[in-house]
Coordinates of C-alpha atoms in Angstrom, one line a residue:
Chain A
D92 CA -158.3 82.3 249.6
A93 CA -160.1 83.7 246.9
G94 CA -160.9 82.1 243.8
V95 CA -161.1 83.3 240.5
T96 CA -164.8 86.3 240.6
Q97 CA -167.0 86.6 237.4
S98 CA -169.8 89.6 237.4
P99 CA -172.6 89.7 236.5
T100 CA -173.4 85.5 236.4
H101 CA -176.1 85.7 234.0
L102 CA -176.9 89.1 231.4
I103 CA -179.7 89.4 228.5
K104 CA -179.0 91.7 225.6
T105 CA -180.6 92.0 222.4
R106 CA -178.5 91.9 219.6
G107 CA -177.0 94.7 218.2
Q108 CA -176.2 96.2 222.5
Q109 CA -172.9 96.3 224.0
V110 CA -172.0 93.7 226.9
T111 CA -168.9 94.4 229.0
L112 CA -167.7 91.5 231.7
R113 CA -165.5 91.7 234.4
C114 CA -163.1 89.2 236.7
S115 CA -160.4 89.8 239.1
P116 CA -158.1 86.9 238.9
K117 CA -157.6 84.2 242.7
S118 CA -155.2 86.5 244.6
G119 CA -151.4 85.7 243.3
H120 CA -152.1 85.5 240.2
D121 CA -151.5 88.0 237.4
T122 CA -152.4 86.9 234.8
V123 CA -155.9 86.6 232.8
S124 CA -157.7 84.4 230.1
W125 CA -161.0 84.7 228.4
Y126 CA -162.5 82.1 226.7
Q127 CA -165.8 81.6 225.3
Q128 CA -168.1 77.9 226.6
A129 CA -171.2 77.3 223.6
L130 CA -173.8 75.4 225.4
G131 CA -172.4 71.4 224.3
Q132 CA -168.6 72.2 223.1
G133 CA -165.5 73.1 225.1
P134 CA -164.2 76.5 225.8
Q135 CA -162.0 78.4 223.0
F136 CA -159.5 81.0 223.6
I137 CA -160.5 84.8 223.3
F138 CA -157.4 86.6 224.2
Q139 CA -154.8 86.6 227.6
Y140 CA -154.1 89.1 229.3
Y141 CA -150.4 90.0 230.9
E142 CA -148.2 93.4 232.4
E143 CA -151.7 95.0 230.8
E144 CA -151.6 94.5 227.6
E145 CA -153.1 91.3 225.4
R146 CA -150.1 88.8 224.9
Q147 CA -152.4 86.8 222.5
R148 CA -155.4 86.4 221.2
G149 CA -157.7 83.5 219.7
N150 CA -159.8 83.8 216.1
F151 CA -162.4 85.8 217.4
P152 CA -163.4 89.1 215.6
D153 CA -162.0 92.4 216.9
R154 CA -165.6 92.9 218.8
F155 CA -164.4 91.4 221.5
S156 CA -161.9 93.2 223.6
G157 CA -160.6 93.9 226.7
H158 CA -158.5 95.0 228.9
Q159 CA -156.2 94.6 232.8
F160 CA -156.1 96.8 235.2
P161 CA -153.3 97.0 237.4
N162 CA -154.1 95.6 240.4
Y163 CA -154.9 92.1 237.3
S164 CA -158.8 92.1 237.4
S165 CA -159.8 92.6 233.7
E166 CA -163.1 93.3 231.3
L167 CA -163.4 92.1 228.2
N168 CA -166.2 94.4 226.2
V169 CA -168.5 92.3 222.8
N170 CA -169.8 94.9 220.5
A171 CA -172.3 95.0 218.2
L172 CA -173.7 91.9 219.9
L173 CA -175.0 88.8 217.3
L174 CA -177.6 85.8 218.4
G175 CA -174.0 83.4 218.2
D176 CA -172.6 85.3 221.1
S177 CA -174.7 83.2 223.6
A178 CA -172.7 81.3 225.4
L179 CA -170.7 81.2 228.6
Y180 CA -168.4 83.4 229.0
L181 CA -164.8 81.8 231.4
C182 CA -162.2 83.9 232.8
A183 CA -159.2 82.1 233.7
S184 CA -156.3 83.6 236.0
S185 CA -153.0 82.0 236.3
F186 CA -149.4 82.7 237.4
L187 CA -146.6 83.7 235.0
G188 CA -144.7 86.1 237.0
G189 CA -142.1 87.1 234.0
T190 CA -140.8 84.1 233.6
S191 CA -140.4 82.4 230.2
G192 CA -139.6 79.0 228.9
T193 CA -141.7 75.7 227.8
K194 CA -143.9 74.8 231.2
G195 CA -147.2 75.2 230.5
E196 CA -149.6 76.9 233.0
K197 CA -152.0 76.5 235.0
L198 CA -155.6 78.1 234.6
F199 CA -158.2 78.8 237.3
F200 CA -161.4 79.4 236.4
G201 CA -164.4 80.9 237.0
S202 CA -167.4 80.1 237.6
G203 CA -169.2 82.4 234.3
T204 CA -170.9 85.0 232.8
Q205 CA -173.9 83.7 231.1
L206 CA -174.6 85.4 228.0
S207 CA -177.5 85.5 226.1
V208 CA -178.3 87.3 223.3
L209 CA -181.8 87.9 222.3
Chain B
G193 CA -158.0 74.7 214.3
Q194 CA -156.6 72.5 216.3
Q195 CA -158.3 69.8 217.6
L196 CA -158.2 67.6 220.6
N197 CA -160.6 64.5 220.1
Q198 CA -162.0 63.3 223.3
S199 CA -163.9 59.8 223.9
P200 CA -165.7 58.5 224.6
Q201 CA -168.1 61.6 224.6
S202 CA -170.6 60.1 227.4
M203 CA -170.1 57.5 229.4
F204 CA -173.1 55.3 232.2
I205 CA -171.8 53.5 234.6
Q206 CA -172.8 51.8 238.2
E207 CA -170.8 53.3 241.2
G208 CA -168.1 51.5 242.3
E209 CA -166.9 50.6 238.7
D210 CA -163.6 52.2 237.1
V211 CA -163.7 55.0 234.1
S212 CA -161.3 55.4 231.6
M213 CA -161.5 58.4 229.4
N214 CA -158.6 59.7 226.7
C215 CA -158.3 62.5 224.4
T216 CA -155.9 62.2 221.7
S217 CA -153.9 64.9 218.8
S218 CA -152.4 65.2 215.3
S219 CA -150.2 68.2 217.0
I220 CA -147.8 68.1 220.1
F221 CA -148.6 69.4 223.4
N222 CA -146.6 71.2 226.3
T223 CA -148.9 70.6 228.5
W224 CA -151.9 68.3 229.4
L225 CA -154.4 69.3 232.0
W226 CA -158.0 67.5 233.1
Y227 CA -160.9 69.6 234.4
K228 CA -164.7 68.8 235.6
Q229 CA -166.9 71.4 234.8
D230 CA -170.4 70.6 236.4
P231 CA -173.4 72.7 235.0
G232 CA -173.4 76.7 235.5
E233 CA -170.0 75.9 236.6
G234 CA -166.7 77.1 235.5
P235 CA -164.0 73.6 234.7
V236 CA -162.1 73.0 237.9
L237 CA -158.6 71.6 237.5
L238 CA -157.6 67.7 238.4
I239 CA -154.2 66.7 237.2
A240 CA -152.1 68.8 235.8
L241 CA -149.4 67.0 233.6
Y242 CA -145.4 68.9 231.9
K243 CA -143.8 65.7 231.0
A244 CA -143.6 62.7 228.7
G245 CA -144.5 60.0 230.2
E246 CA -146.2 61.4 233.5
L247 CA -147.9 59.9 235.7
T248 CA -149.7 62.0 238.1
S249 CA -152.5 61.0 240.4
N250 CA -154.8 62.8 242.3
G251 CA -156.3 61.0 244.8
R252 CA -159.0 58.0 242.8
L253 CA -157.9 59.9 239.3
T254 CA -154.6 58.6 237.2
A255 CA -153.6 60.9 234.3
Q256 CA -150.9 60.0 232.6
F257 CA -149.1 62.1 230.0
G258 CA -148.5 60.4 226.8
I259 CA -144.9 59.5 225.5
T260 CA -145.9 60.7 222.1
R261 CA -146.9 64.5 223.5
K262 CA -150.1 63.7 221.4
D263 CA -152.3 61.9 223.8
S264 CA -153.5 61.9 227.0
F265 CA -155.0 59.4 229.3
L266 CA -157.4 59.7 232.8
N267 CA -158.8 57.0 234.8
I268 CA -161.0 57.2 238.1
S269 CA -161.0 54.0 240.2
A270 CA -164.1 53.6 242.6
S271 CA -166.5 55.7 241.1
I272 CA -168.9 57.5 243.2
P273 CA -172.2 59.5 242.3
S274 CA -170.4 62.7 243.1
D275 CA -167.9 62.2 239.6
V276 CA -171.0 63.0 237.9
G277 CA -170.3 65.5 235.4
I278 CA -168.2 66.6 231.9
Y279 CA -164.8 65.6 232.0
F280 CA -162.6 68.1 229.2
C281 CA -159.0 67.5 228.1
A282 CA -157.0 70.8 227.7
G283 CA -153.4 70.7 225.9
Q284 CA -150.8 73.5 225.6
L285 CA -149.4 73.5 222.1
K286 CA -145.6 73.3 221.5
G287 CA -144.4 76.4 220.9
S288 CA -147.3 78.8 222.3
G289 CA -144.9 79.5 225.0
N290 CA -147.3 80.1 228.1
T291 CA -149.7 81.8 227.0
G292 CA -152.6 80.7 228.1
K293 CA -153.6 79.4 225.6
L294 CA -155.8 75.7 225.7
I295 CA -157.2 73.9 223.5
F296 CA -159.7 71.4 225.0
G297 CA -161.6 68.5 224.0
Q298 CA -164.8 68.6 223.3
G299 CA -165.9 66.2 226.7
T300 CA -167.0 63.4 228.4
T301 CA -170.3 63.5 230.3
L302 CA -170.2 61.1 232.9
Q303 CA -173.2 59.3 235.0
V304 CA -172.6 57.8 237.9
K305 CA -175.9 54.8 238.9
P306 CA -175.8 54.5 242.3

């Protein structure tokens, strides 16, 4: 059973460049969430994708955008990179399946992409 | 923004000792989760809690969802060297409706001396 996979594992960019990170969810999952984790901090929610649409967004600028494909995989794009964007970017998947209600989701995380902006 | 206060920030204990860490917030949460993260890896889910007062175990780990829904604790019994890592609490706010938005604590770094 494949878990959440992310690529690439490491990336080095310079200020002003653009980057695309990729994520494949755990088998059977239909929802992908992206998180940014700065060194020494807990992960911070960027946004979540379900049914190829962004469902909720955290406190991140429009430079951060995403996409979900019909096979549930997802991409995170960051434009006009800043030094402060250097972080571990984590993808997490879960199964929503069209249900509603107040029961929370179990998120399963990938190993992340370490982005360094020079 | 919303915050979770996780304590202690770090712990250095002897192998075999029990460990306790907790998270508190001023907000009400629907869900509490506890994760462990090793260097260079993503967080690994340890325990998920969904009801106030719920007490759940996973091997030597036990976690509880506080009655007020504003706190949770994690206990590790008889610690071993492989317990070393950073432990995060994470909660999903009441009313956030299954959006995958978890609020994370700052983490507790655990070191175990053999």
